[in-house]
Amino acid sequence: MMIEMKIPFVDLNAQYQNIKPEIDAAIQSVLDNTSFILGATVNSFEQAFAKFCGTKHVIGVNSGTDALTLVLNAMGIGAGDEVITVPNTFIATTEAITRNGAIPVFVDIDSKTFNIDVTKIETAITPKTKAILPVHLYGQMADMKKISEIAKKHNLRVLEDACQAHGAKDNDVSPGVLSDAACYSFYPGKNLGAYGDAGCVATNSDELAEEIRKLRNHGRDEKHIHAEEGFNSRMDALQAAILLEKLKHLNDWIEKRRENVRFYNKLLDETLATPLEKDGKKHVYHLYVIRTRKRDLLQKLLKESDISCGIHYPLPLHLQPAYKYMNLKKGDFPETEKAADEILSLPIYPELEKEKIKYVCEKIKSVLNFE
Ligand SMILES: *Cc1c(COP(=O)(O)O)cnc(C)c1O
């Protein structure tokens, strides 16, 4: 008989307990110097993360959503402009487009990687297209070489949604290098997570960096001079202090995720479709997503065994009530829709023990083999 155990989808407390003294000291130092917004701590984090990303600039902001919104704004993308992206992402990706008055144009995904199908991008380009916004879903980068070639040919900007892809590589190149900019989220559950909301932009462009620094801080040039109207989207020093400490562990955590993936794959490869890591890519497995036609049954029975899973994402954006006005329908993006019915994200956090992975896999096999 198997022992029963409860397995959460993520365990932020386990991570905190492992680094509690450093985190507590970092928080205390911000409380002691009372410089709570931007300032030296945020600068230090920006520099450290820029080094990690291999980009010239990192600009810390309030959230991943704001990072995406500010970049499109800084690019001058607005009313009537079209931005190409995918329908299988978190709504923040398209909110950043519509909040600037622009129009999301969806392209279906590649069924193996769940990322944008680069062979379908060119047919979506119109005279109104201004940018391509690929999403590095689950932690594996889209085909940036191909995307940047298409963008050059059609004179388009490229913005990478790297909110799930801290540390990911495409042939040794990080997000933000083959494009105008990449945006990251430090939402607590992300691979590098703050203790609240935070995000950033990574870019090699001096012009974009300067404009985003202004936009995040009310369009300020200096304290009381506003070159333009901006936003209040500054990073907190408390979040920056926590992120600086956690950044030291990020590569190790990514390696632990990848170790867990190898263990899962070994146990599950013969039972169902495990994730494909394409040649030349470094997948950082923010999410470990399996695929089976018996997904609903599997999720239900795992839940009954106290194993928490997720679906990322169950209802594609083109079918969301918020986008009813786009008049898109079921059947418009078949690979996305098919994936939405078959995907299941299993627990993959770095602290997850091997015996728990074994337990999850045994449960999965007992369900699928029984049916
Ligand atoms: C988390 C996420 C965002 C939004 O980031 P926030 O920091 O929560 O605003 C955007 N895009 C993707 C793909 C995400 O996973």
mmCIF file of C-alpha atoms and ligand atoms in Angstrom:
data_model
loop_
_atom_site.group_PDB
_atom_site.id
_atom_site.type_symbol
_atom_site.label_atom_id
_atom_site.label_comp_id
_atom_site.label_asym_id
_atom_site.label_seq_id
_atom_site.Cartn_x
_atom_site.Cartn_y
_atom_site.Cartn_z
ATOM 1 C CA MET A 1 0.000 0.000 0.000
ATOM 2 C CA MET A 2 1.196 3.491 -0.858
ATOM 3 C CA ILE A 3 1.606 6.088 1.844
ATOM 4 C CA GLU A 4 -0.689 9.053 1.294
ATOM 5 C CA MET A 5 0.822 12.512 0.995
ATOM 6 C CA LYS A 6 -0.371 15.992 0.222
ATOM 7 C CA ILE A 7 1.491 17.646 -2.652
ATOM 8 C CA PRO A 8 0.978 21.351 -3.322
ATOM 9 C CA PHE A 9 1.452 22.897 -6.779
ATOM 10 C CA VAL A 10 4.048 25.330 -5.451
ATOM 11 C CA ASP A 11 5.633 25.625 -2.008
ATOM 12 C CA LEU A 12 6.890 29.159 -1.441
ATOM 13 C CA ASN A 13 7.318 28.535 2.256
ATOM 14 C CA ALA A 14 9.814 25.700 1.682
ATOM 15 C CA GLN A 15 11.930 28.080 -0.376
ATOM 16 C CA TYR A 16 11.686 30.871 2.205
ATOM 17 C CA GLN A 17 12.712 28.550 5.059
ATOM 18 C CA ASN A 18 15.877 27.600 3.123
ATOM 19 C CA ILE A 19 17.043 31.222 2.811
ATOM 20 C CA LYS A 20 15.249 32.880 5.737
ATOM 21 C CA PRO A 21 18.257 34.549 7.422
ATOM 22 C CA GLU A 22 19.408 36.287 4.213
ATOM 23 C CA ILE A 23 15.891 37.353 3.244
ATOM 24 C CA ASP A 24 15.055 38.654 6.712
ATOM 25 C CA ALA A 25 18.321 40.645 6.818
ATOM 26 C CA ALA A 26 17.675 42.099 3.360
ATOM 27 C CA ILE A 27 14.194 43.231 4.398
ATOM 28 C CA GLN A 28 15.523 44.671 7.646
ATOM 29 C CA SER A 29 18.158 46.724 5.830
ATOM 30 C CA VAL A 30 15.470 48.404 3.710
ATOM 31 C CA LEU A 31 13.413 49.127 6.826
ATOM 32 C CA ASP A 32 16.508 50.640 8.455
ATOM 33 C CA ASN A 33 17.333 52.978 5.578
ATOM 34 C CA THR A 34 13.654 53.759 4.732
ATOM 35 C CA SER A 35 14.361 54.317 1.038
ATOM 36 C CA PHE A 36 11.302 52.430 -0.120
ATOM 37 C CA ILE A 37 10.864 53.234 -3.805
ATOM 38 C CA LEU A 38 13.538 52.977 -6.554
ATOM 39 C CA GLY A 39 16.893 54.176 -5.120
ATOM 40 C CA ALA A 40 20.137 52.303 -4.533
ATOM 41 C CA THR A 41 18.648 48.863 -3.824
ATOM 42 C CA VAL A 42 16.569 48.894 -6.998
ATOM 43 C CA ASN A 43 19.639 50.075 -8.956
ATOM 44 C CA SER A 44 21.674 47.206 -7.557
ATOM 45 C CA PHE A 45 19.053 44.680 -8.530
ATOM 46 C CA GLU A 46 18.737 46.169 -12.016
ATOM 47 C CA GLN A 47 22.476 45.840 -12.536
ATOM 48 C CA ALA A 48 22.623 42.301 -11.181
ATOM 49 C CA PHE A 49 19.696 41.138 -13.304
ATOM 50 C CA ALA A 50 21.094 42.849 -16.427
ATOM 51 C CA LYS A 51 24.260 40.844 -15.923
ATOM 52 C CA PHE A 52 22.207 37.662 -15.519
ATOM 53 C CA CYS A 53 20.273 38.425 -18.744
ATOM 54 C CA GLY A 54 23.262 39.609 -20.760
ATOM 55 C CA THR A 55 21.511 42.862 -21.701
ATOM 56 C CA LYS A 56 22.806 46.395 -21.337
ATOM 57 C CA HIS A 57 19.826 47.675 -19.338
ATOM 58 C CA VAL A 58 17.258 46.371 -16.892
ATOM 59 C CA ILE A 59 14.496 48.692 -15.700
ATOM 60 C CA GLY A 60 12.572 47.600 -12.605
ATOM 61 C CA VAL A 61 8.827 48.191 -12.635
ATOM 62 C CA ASN A 62 5.674 47.258 -10.756
ATOM 63 C CA SER A 63 4.775 44.022 -12.553
ATOM 64 C CA GLY A 64 5.276 41.979 -15.691
ATOM 65 C CA THR A 65 2.030 43.407 -17.039
ATOM 66 C CA ASP A 66 3.312 46.968 -16.620
ATOM 67 C CA ALA A 67 6.670 46.030 -18.153
ATOM 68 C CA LEU A 68 4.894 44.857 -21.337
ATOM 69 C CA THR A 69 2.586 47.878 -21.364
ATOM 70 C CA LEU A 70 5.412 50.383 -20.923
ATOM 71 C CA VAL A 71 7.585 48.873 -23.655
ATOM 72 C CA LEU A 72 4.783 49.029 -26.239
ATOM 73 C CA ASN A 73 4.064 52.594 -25.114
ATOM 74 C CA ALA A 74 7.743 53.538 -25.404
ATOM 75 C CA MET A 75 7.781 52.048 -28.921
ATOM 76 C CA GLY A 76 4.980 54.423 -29.851
ATOM 77 C CA ILE A 77 2.544 51.588 -30.535
ATOM 78 C CA GLY A 78 -1.020 52.863 -30.212
ATOM 79 C CA ALA A 79 -4.472 53.299 -31.738
ATOM 80 C CA GLY A 80 -5.080 51.109 -34.776
ATOM 81 C CA ASP A 81 -1.705 49.399 -34.702
ATOM 82 C CA GLU A 82 -1.621 45.607 -34.792
ATOM 83 C CA VAL A 83 0.585 43.425 -32.620
ATOM 84 C CA ILE A 84 1.009 39.736 -33.391
ATOM 85 C CA THR A 85 0.897 37.309 -30.450
ATOM 86 C CA VAL A 86 -0.557 33.942 -29.392
ATOM 87 C CA PRO A 87 -3.955 33.024 -27.941
ATOM 88 C CA ASN A 88 -2.526 30.556 -25.389
ATOM 89 C CA THR A 89 -1.044 32.973 -22.877
ATOM 90 C CA PHE A 90 -2.019 34.832 -19.748
ATOM 91 C CA ILE A 91 -4.304 37.782 -20.479
ATOM 92 C CA ALA A 92 -1.580 40.247 -19.362
ATOM 93 C CA THR A 93 0.099 39.778 -22.759
ATOM 94 C CA THR A 94 -2.908 41.109 -24.664
ATOM 95 C CA GLU A 95 -3.887 43.659 -21.992
ATOM 96 C CA ALA A 96 -0.544 45.346 -22.641
ATOM 97 C CA ILE A 97 -1.516 45.655 -26.315
ATOM 98 C CA THR A 98 -5.113 46.855 -25.864
ATOM 99 C CA ARG A 99 -4.241 49.256 -23.004
ATOM 100 C CA ASN A 100 -2.145 51.126 -25.561
ATOM 101 C CA GLY A 101 -5.094 51.229 -27.954
ATOM 102 C CA ALA A 102 -3.529 48.646 -30.253
ATOM 103 C CA ILE A 103 -5.080 45.412 -31.560
ATOM 104 C CA PRO A 104 -3.902 41.881 -30.741
ATOM 105 C CA VAL A 105 -3.684 39.630 -33.795
ATOM 106 C CA PHE A 106 -3.436 35.960 -32.882
ATOM 107 C CA VAL A 107 -1.267 33.313 -34.521
ATOM 108 C CA ASP A 108 -1.720 29.632 -33.610
ATOM 109 C CA ILE A 109 0.923 27.634 -31.749
ATOM 110 C CA ASP A 110 3.251 24.808 -32.600
ATOM 111 C CA SER A 111 1.677 21.711 -31.019
ATOM 112 C CA LYS A 112 4.986 20.321 -29.742
ATOM 113 C CA THR A 113 6.443 23.390 -27.985
ATOM 114 C CA PHE A 114 3.229 25.366 -27.284
ATOM 115 C CA ASN A 115 5.050 28.459 -28.603
ATOM 116 C CA ILE A 116 4.117 30.633 -31.580
ATOM 117 C CA ASP A 117 4.148 28.725 -34.892
ATOM 118 C CA VAL A 118 6.719 30.804 -36.764
ATOM 119 C CA THR A 119 5.564 29.413 -40.120
ATOM 120 C CA LYS A 120 2.206 31.163 -39.622
ATOM 121 C CA ILE A 121 3.475 34.630 -38.659
ATOM 122 C CA GLU A 122 3.886 36.103 -42.127
ATOM 123 C CA THR A 123 0.311 35.408 -43.196
ATOM 124 C CA ALA A 124 -0.877 37.457 -40.179
ATOM 125 C CA ILE A 125 1.147 40.537 -41.160
ATOM 126 C CA THR A 126 -0.847 43.461 -42.601
ATOM 127 C CA PRO A 127 0.083 47.093 -43.370
ATOM 128 C CA LYS A 128 -1.033 47.905 -39.794
ATOM 129 C CA THR A 129 1.289 45.404 -38.096
ATOM 130 C CA LYS A 130 3.852 47.146 -35.899
ATOM 131 C CA ALA A 131 5.273 44.417 -33.676
ATOM 132 C CA ILE A 132 5.559 40.720 -32.877
ATOM 133 C CA LEU A 133 5.105 39.709 -29.239
ATOM 134 C CA PRO A 134 6.187 36.078 -28.765
ATOM 135 C CA VAL A 135 5.573 34.445 -25.383
ATOM 136 C CA HIS A 136 8.215 32.045 -24.063
ATOM 137 C CA LEU A 137 5.563 29.803 -22.609
ATOM 138 C CA TYR A 138 6.297 27.506 -19.678
ATOM 139 C CA GLY A 139 9.983 28.551 -19.730
ATOM 140 C CA GLN A 140 11.088 27.526 -23.241
ATOM 141 C CA MET A 141 11.965 30.278 -25.682
ATOM 142 C CA ALA A 142 10.151 30.656 -28.982
ATOM 143 C CA ASP A 143 12.256 30.494 -32.164
ATOM 144 C CA MET A 144 13.840 33.946 -31.794
ATOM 145 C CA LYS A 145 16.188 33.613 -34.744
ATOM 146 C CA LYS A 146 13.311 33.054 -37.151
ATOM 147 C CA ILE A 147 11.135 35.703 -35.480
ATOM 148 C CA SER A 148 13.855 38.339 -35.711
ATOM 149 C CA GLU A 149 14.422 37.483 -39.393
ATOM 150 C CA ILE A 150 10.716 37.968 -40.127
ATOM 151 C CA ALA A 151 10.704 41.217 -38.143
ATOM 152 C CA LYS A 152 13.694 42.601 -40.050
ATOM 153 C CA LYS A 153 12.162 41.680 -43.400
ATOM 154 C CA HIS A 154 8.885 43.473 -42.553
ATOM 155 C CA ASN A 155 10.373 46.276 -40.462
ATOM 156 C CA LEU A 156 8.586 45.265 -37.239
ATOM 157 C CA ARG A 157 9.527 45.670 -33.581
ATOM 158 C CA VAL A 158 9.873 42.566 -31.389
ATOM 159 C CA LEU A 159 8.989 42.371 -27.705
ATOM 160 C CA GLU A 160 9.492 39.090 -25.844
ATOM 161 C CA ASP A 161 7.142 38.074 -23.049
ATOM 162 C CA ALA A 162 9.720 36.308 -20.866
ATOM 163 C CA CYS A 163 7.509 36.378 -17.766
ATOM 164 C CA GLN A 164 7.899 32.582 -17.443
ATOM 165 C CA ALA A 165 11.439 32.365 -18.807
ATOM 166 C CA HIS A 166 14.033 33.758 -16.367
ATOM 167 C CA GLY A 167 17.321 32.115 -17.337
ATOM 168 C CA ALA A 168 16.004 30.463 -20.512
ATOM 169 C CA LYS A 169 18.303 30.351 -23.540
ATOM 170 C CA ASP A 170 17.915 29.898 -27.274
ATOM 171 C CA ASN A 171 21.310 28.756 -28.574
ATOM 172 C CA ASP A 172 23.000 30.488 -25.640
ATOM 173 C CA VAL A 173 21.105 33.723 -26.256
ATOM 174 C CA SER A 174 18.841 35.154 -23.529
ATOM 175 C CA PRO A 175 15.524 36.963 -24.020
ATOM 176 C CA GLY A 176 16.048 40.641 -24.882
ATOM 177 C CA VAL A 177 19.141 40.092 -27.014
ATOM 178 C CA LEU A 178 17.640 39.240 -30.441
ATOM 179 C CA SER A 179 14.738 41.672 -29.986
ATOM 180 C CA ASP A 180 13.994 45.231 -28.907
ATOM 181 C CA ALA A 181 13.235 44.162 -25.337
ATOM 182 C CA ALA A 182 12.109 41.326 -23.072
ATOM 183 C CA CYS A 183 9.741 41.625 -20.121
ATOM 184 C CA TYR A 184 9.901 39.632 -16.908
ATOM 185 C CA SER A 185 7.438 39.128 -14.080
ATOM 186 C CA PHE A 186 8.547 38.604 -10.494
ATOM 187 C CA TYR A 187 5.088 37.525 -9.334
ATOM 188 C CA PRO A 188 5.712 35.306 -6.267
ATOM 189 C CA GLY A 189 5.141 31.987 -8.064
ATOM 190 C CA LYS A 190 7.487 32.727 -10.975
ATOM 191 C CA ASN A 191 10.949 31.086 -11.136
ATOM 192 C CA LEU A 192 12.347 34.299 -9.645
ATOM 193 C CA GLY A 193 9.576 35.630 -7.450
ATOM 194 C CA ALA A 194 9.238 38.704 -5.232
ATOM 195 C CA TYR A 195 7.095 38.877 -2.076
ATOM 196 C CA GLY A 196 4.493 40.957 -3.846
ATOM 197 C CA ASP A 197 4.196 42.328 -7.377
ATOM 198 C CA ALA A 198 7.252 43.328 -9.401
ATOM 199 C CA GLY A 199 8.578 43.059 -12.954
ATOM 200 C CA CYS A 200 11.230 44.440 -15.261
ATOM 201 C CA VAL A 201 12.269 45.218 -18.818
ATOM 202 C CA ALA A 202 15.601 43.936 -20.202
ATOM 203 C CA THR A 203 16.909 45.685 -23.301
ATOM 204 C CA ASN A 204 20.035 46.606 -25.237
ATOM 205 C CA SER A 205 18.398 49.781 -26.543
ATOM 206 C CA ASP A 206 19.526 53.020 -24.874
ATOM 207 C CA GLU A 207 16.499 54.876 -26.273
ATOM 208 C CA LEU A 208 13.924 52.375 -24.999
ATOM 209 C CA ALA A 209 15.630 52.162 -21.591
ATOM 210 C CA GLU A 210 15.620 55.926 -21.166
ATOM 211 C CA GLU A 211 11.985 56.262 -22.196
ATOM 212 C CA ILE A 212 10.836 53.414 -19.919
ATOM 213 C CA ARG A 213 12.719 54.927 -16.958
ATOM 214 C CA LYS A 214 10.715 58.086 -17.538
ATOM 215 C CA LEU A 215 7.390 56.374 -18.143
ATOM 216 C CA ARG A 216 7.566 54.260 -14.962
ATOM 217 C CA ASN A 217 8.001 57.426 -12.913
ATOM 218 C CA HIS A 218 5.298 59.841 -14.146
ATOM 219 C CA GLY A 219 7.268 60.902 -17.217
ATOM 220 C CA ARG A 220 9.796 62.666 -15.024
ATOM 221 C CA ASP A 221 13.109 64.004 -16.287
ATOM 222 C CA GLU A 222 13.941 65.357 -12.859
ATOM 223 C CA LYS A 223 11.920 65.750 -9.666
ATOM 224 C CA HIS A 224 9.382 68.375 -10.768
ATOM 225 C CA ILE A 225 9.912 68.376 -14.529
ATOM 226 C CA HIS A 226 7.658 66.073 -16.547
ATOM 227 C CA ALA A 227 8.660 65.738 -20.186
ATOM 228 C CA GLU A 228 5.388 63.892 -20.735
ATOM 229 C CA GLU A 229 2.706 62.075 -18.764
ATOM 230 C CA GLY A 230 3.763 58.657 -17.586
ATOM 231 C CA PHE A 231 2.624 56.016 -15.130
ATOM 232 C CA ASN A 232 3.285 55.121 -11.518
ATOM 233 C CA SER A 233 5.012 51.813 -12.074
ATOM 234 C CA ARG A 234 8.136 51.878 -9.953
ATOM 235 C CA MET A 235 9.765 48.878 -8.304
ATOM 236 C CA ASP A 236 9.759 48.809 -4.477
ATOM 237 C CA ALA A 237 13.089 48.611 -2.672
ATOM 238 C CA LEU A 238 11.741 45.785 -0.468
ATOM 239 C CA GLN A 239 11.044 43.686 -3.556
ATOM 240 C CA ALA A 240 14.427 44.587 -5.061
ATOM 241 C CA ALA A 241 16.230 43.582 -1.844
ATOM 242 C CA ILE A 242 14.420 40.222 -1.785
ATOM 243 C CA LEU A 243 15.044 39.661 -5.502
ATOM 244 C CA LEU A 244 18.753 40.462 -5.132
ATOM 245 C CA GLU A 245 19.082 37.732 -2.507
ATOM 246 C CA LYS A 246 16.997 35.256 -4.457
ATOM 247 C CA LEU A 247 18.853 35.925 -7.724
ATOM 248 C CA LYS A 248 21.952 34.330 -6.157
ATOM 249 C CA HIS A 249 20.025 31.038 -6.033
ATOM 250 C CA LEU A 250 18.247 31.219 -9.370
ATOM 251 C CA ASN A 251 20.645 29.058 -11.400
ATOM 252 C CA ASP A 252 20.619 26.431 -8.677
ATOM 253 C CA TRP A 253 16.800 26.448 -8.554
ATOM 254 C CA ILE A 254 16.619 26.137 -12.340
ATOM 255 C CA GLU A 255 18.983 23.165 -12.168
ATOM 256 C CA LYS A 256 16.787 21.534 -9.506
ATOM 257 C CA ARG A 257 13.713 22.046 -11.689
ATOM 258 C CA ARG A 258 15.546 20.462 -14.623
ATOM 259 C CA GLU A 259 16.598 17.524 -12.422
ATOM 260 C CA ASN A 260 12.972 17.033 -11.397
ATOM 261 C CA VAL A 261 11.993 17.125 -15.063
ATOM 262 C CA ARG A 262 14.471 14.384 -15.931
ATOM 263 C CA PHE A 263 13.063 12.252 -13.134
ATOM 264 C CA TYR A 264 9.448 12.875 -14.197
ATOM 265 C CA ASN A 265 10.289 12.169 -17.858
ATOM 266 C CA LYS A 266 11.954 8.889 -16.993
ATOM 267 C CA LEU A 267 8.887 7.735 -15.099
ATOM 268 C CA LEU A 268 6.253 9.075 -17.495
ATOM 269 C CA ASP A 269 7.690 8.948 -21.022
ATOM 270 C CA GLU A 270 5.937 5.671 -21.835
ATOM 271 C CA THR A 271 2.603 6.688 -20.330
ATOM 272 C CA LEU A 272 1.856 10.088 -21.882
ATOM 273 C CA ALA A 273 3.309 13.060 -23.775
ATOM 274 C CA THR A 274 6.009 14.743 -21.673
ATOM 275 C CA PRO A 275 7.380 18.205 -22.607
ATOM 276 C CA LEU A 276 9.671 18.540 -25.626
ATOM 277 C CA GLU A 277 12.877 20.480 -25.054
ATOM 278 C CA LYS A 278 14.050 21.498 -28.499
ATOM 279 C CA ASP A 279 17.691 21.173 -29.572
ATOM 280 C CA GLY A 280 19.680 24.260 -28.659
ATOM 281 C CA LYS A 281 17.157 25.520 -26.108
ATOM 282 C CA LYS A 282 17.518 25.730 -22.370
ATOM 283 C CA HIS A 283 14.030 25.218 -20.974
ATOM 284 C CA VAL A 284 13.723 26.513 -17.390
ATOM 285 C CA TYR A 285 10.450 24.697 -16.670
ATOM 286 C CA HIS A 286 8.452 27.368 -14.916
ATOM 287 C CA LEU A 287 5.754 24.825 -15.658
ATOM 288 C CA TYR A 288 6.018 21.093 -16.367
ATOM 289 C CA VAL A 289 3.155 20.449 -18.753
ATOM 290 C CA ILE A 290 2.076 16.972 -19.810
ATOM 291 C CA ARG A 291 -0.526 16.136 -22.410
ATOM 292 C CA THR A 292 -3.245 13.479 -22.432
ATOM 293 C CA ARG A 293 -6.747 13.113 -23.853
ATOM 294 C CA LYS A 294 -7.812 11.895 -20.402
ATOM 295 C CA ARG A 295 -6.755 15.189 -18.803
ATOM 296 C CA ASP A 296 -10.036 16.000 -17.022
ATOM 297 C CA LEU A 297 -10.312 12.569 -15.452
ATOM 298 C CA LEU A 298 -6.631 12.613 -14.499
ATOM 299 C CA GLN A 299 -6.867 16.022 -12.861
ATOM 300 C CA LYS A 300 -9.955 14.989 -10.915
ATOM 301 C CA LEU A 301 -8.398 11.792 -9.588
ATOM 302 C CA LEU A 302 -5.100 13.498 -8.701
ATOM 303 C CA LYS A 303 -7.038 16.127 -6.794
ATOM 304 C CA GLU A 304 -8.793 13.371 -4.849
ATOM 305 C CA SER A 305 -5.309 12.122 -3.895
ATOM 306 C CA ASP A 306 -4.364 15.611 -2.618
ATOM 307 C CA ILE A 307 -2.037 16.304 -5.561
ATOM 308 C CA SER A 308 -2.531 19.853 -6.855
ATOM 309 C CA CYS A 309 -2.123 20.494 -10.578
ATOM 310 C CA GLY A 310 -2.912 23.441 -12.836
ATOM 311 C CA ILE A 311 -4.040 24.136 -16.394
ATOM 312 C CA HIS A 312 -2.162 26.868 -18.254
ATOM 313 C CA TYR A 313 -4.474 27.883 -19.795
ATOM 314 C CA PRO A 314 -7.921 26.237 -19.916
ATOM 315 C CA LEU A 315 -9.724 28.895 -22.020
ATOM 316 C CA PRO A 316 -7.688 30.436 -24.876
ATOM 317 C CA LEU A 317 -7.783 34.216 -25.122
ATOM 318 C CA HIS A 318 -9.761 34.307 -28.384
ATOM 319 C CA LEU A 319 -12.627 32.539 -26.576
ATOM 320 C CA GLN A 320 -12.554 34.726 -23.435
ATOM 321 C CA PRO A 321 -15.634 36.821 -22.646
ATOM 322 C CA ALA A 322 -13.411 39.933 -22.527
ATOM 323 C CA TYR A 323 -12.601 39.464 -26.221
ATOM 324 C CA LYS A 324 -16.072 38.637 -27.478
ATOM 325 C CA TYR A 325 -15.933 41.866 -29.493
ATOM 326 C CA MET A 326 -13.190 40.376 -31.678
ATOM 327 C CA ASN A 327 -15.765 37.964 -33.118
ATOM 328 C CA LEU A 328 -13.360 35.038 -33.022
ATOM 329 C CA LYS A 329 -14.740 31.546 -32.604
ATOM 330 C CA LYS A 330 -13.946 27.983 -31.696
ATOM 331 C CA GLY A 331 -11.988 26.446 -34.557
ATOM 332 C CA ASP A 332 -10.015 29.609 -35.368
ATOM 333 C CA PHE A 333 -6.853 28.389 -33.596
ATOM 334 C CA PRO A 334 -7.145 24.589 -33.565
ATOM 335 C CA GLU A 335 -3.720 23.726 -32.083
ATOM 336 C CA THR A 336 -4.265 26.131 -29.184
ATOM 337 C CA GLU A 337 -7.768 24.787 -28.558
ATOM 338 C CA LYS A 338 -6.668 21.166 -28.710
ATOM 339 C CA ALA A 339 -3.820 21.847 -26.291
ATOM 340 C CA ALA A 340 -6.163 23.656 -23.895
ATOM 341 C CA ASP A 341 -8.227 20.447 -23.589
ATOM 342 C CA GLU A 342 -5.241 18.131 -23.049
ATOM 343 C CA ILE A 343 -2.608 19.962 -20.975
ATOM 344 C CA LEU A 344 -1.948 19.512 -17.287
ATOM 345 C CA SER A 345 0.773 21.254 -15.256
ATOM 346 C CA LEU A 346 2.290 19.021 -12.562
ATOM 347 C CA PRO A 347 4.107 20.276 -9.431
ATOM 348 C CA ILE A 348 7.742 21.017 -10.407
ATOM 349 C CA TYR A 349 9.092 23.472 -7.793
ATOM 350 C CA PRO A 350 12.814 23.108 -6.933
ATOM 351 C CA GLU A 351 12.207 21.829 -3.389
ATOM 352 C CA LEU A 352 9.906 19.006 -4.558
ATOM 353 C CA GLU A 353 11.367 15.713 -3.309
ATOM 354 C CA LYS A 354 11.967 12.730 -5.609
ATOM 355 C CA GLU A 355 9.728 10.477 -3.513
ATOM 356 C CA LYS A 356 6.858 12.887 -4.096
ATOM 357 C CA ILE A 357 7.492 12.895 -7.844
ATOM 358 C CA LYS A 358 7.485 9.108 -7.729
ATOM 359 C CA TYR A 359 4.198 9.187 -5.865
ATOM 360 C CA VAL A 360 2.619 11.565 -8.408
ATOM 361 C CA CYS A 361 3.778 9.335 -11.276
ATOM 362 C CA GLU A 362 2.456 6.194 -9.619
ATOM 363 C CA LYS A 363 -0.936 7.844 -9.212
ATOM 364 C CA ILE A 364 -0.905 8.999 -12.840
ATOM 365 C CA LYS A 365 -0.048 5.529 -14.068
ATOM 366 C CA SER A 366 -2.691 3.877 -11.923
ATOM 367 C CA VAL A 367 -5.317 6.234 -13.368
ATOM 368 C CA LEU A 368 -4.272 5.966 -17.011
ATOM 369 C CA ASN A 369 -3.607 2.233 -16.986
ATOM 370 C CA PHE A 370 -6.895 1.521 -15.235
ATOM 371 C CA GLU A 371 -8.952 3.486 -17.766
HETATM 372 C C1 LIG B 1 2.896 36.188 -15.082
HETATM 373 C C2 LIG B 1 2.760 36.539 -16.516
HETATM 374 C C3 LIG B 1 2.531 37.860 -16.938
HETATM 375 C C4 LIG B 1 2.179 38.977 -16.003
HETATM 376 O O1 LIG B 1 3.058 39.236 -14.996
HETATM 377 P P1 LIG B 1 2.555 39.991 -13.667
HETATM 378 O O2 LIG B 1 3.834 40.278 -12.960
HETATM 379 O O3 LIG B 1 1.661 39.074 -12.928
HETATM 380 O O4 LIG B 1 1.860 41.245 -14.090
HETATM 381 C C5 LIG B 1 2.545 38.121 -18.294
HETATM 382 N N1 LIG B 1 2.723 37.150 -19.196
HETATM 383 C C6 LIG B 1 2.917 35.863 -18.836
HETATM 384 C C7 LIG B 1 3.126 34.827 -19.892
HETATM 385 C C8 LIG B 1 2.923 35.522 -17.486
HETATM 386 O O5 LIG B 1 3.086 34.228 -17.132
#
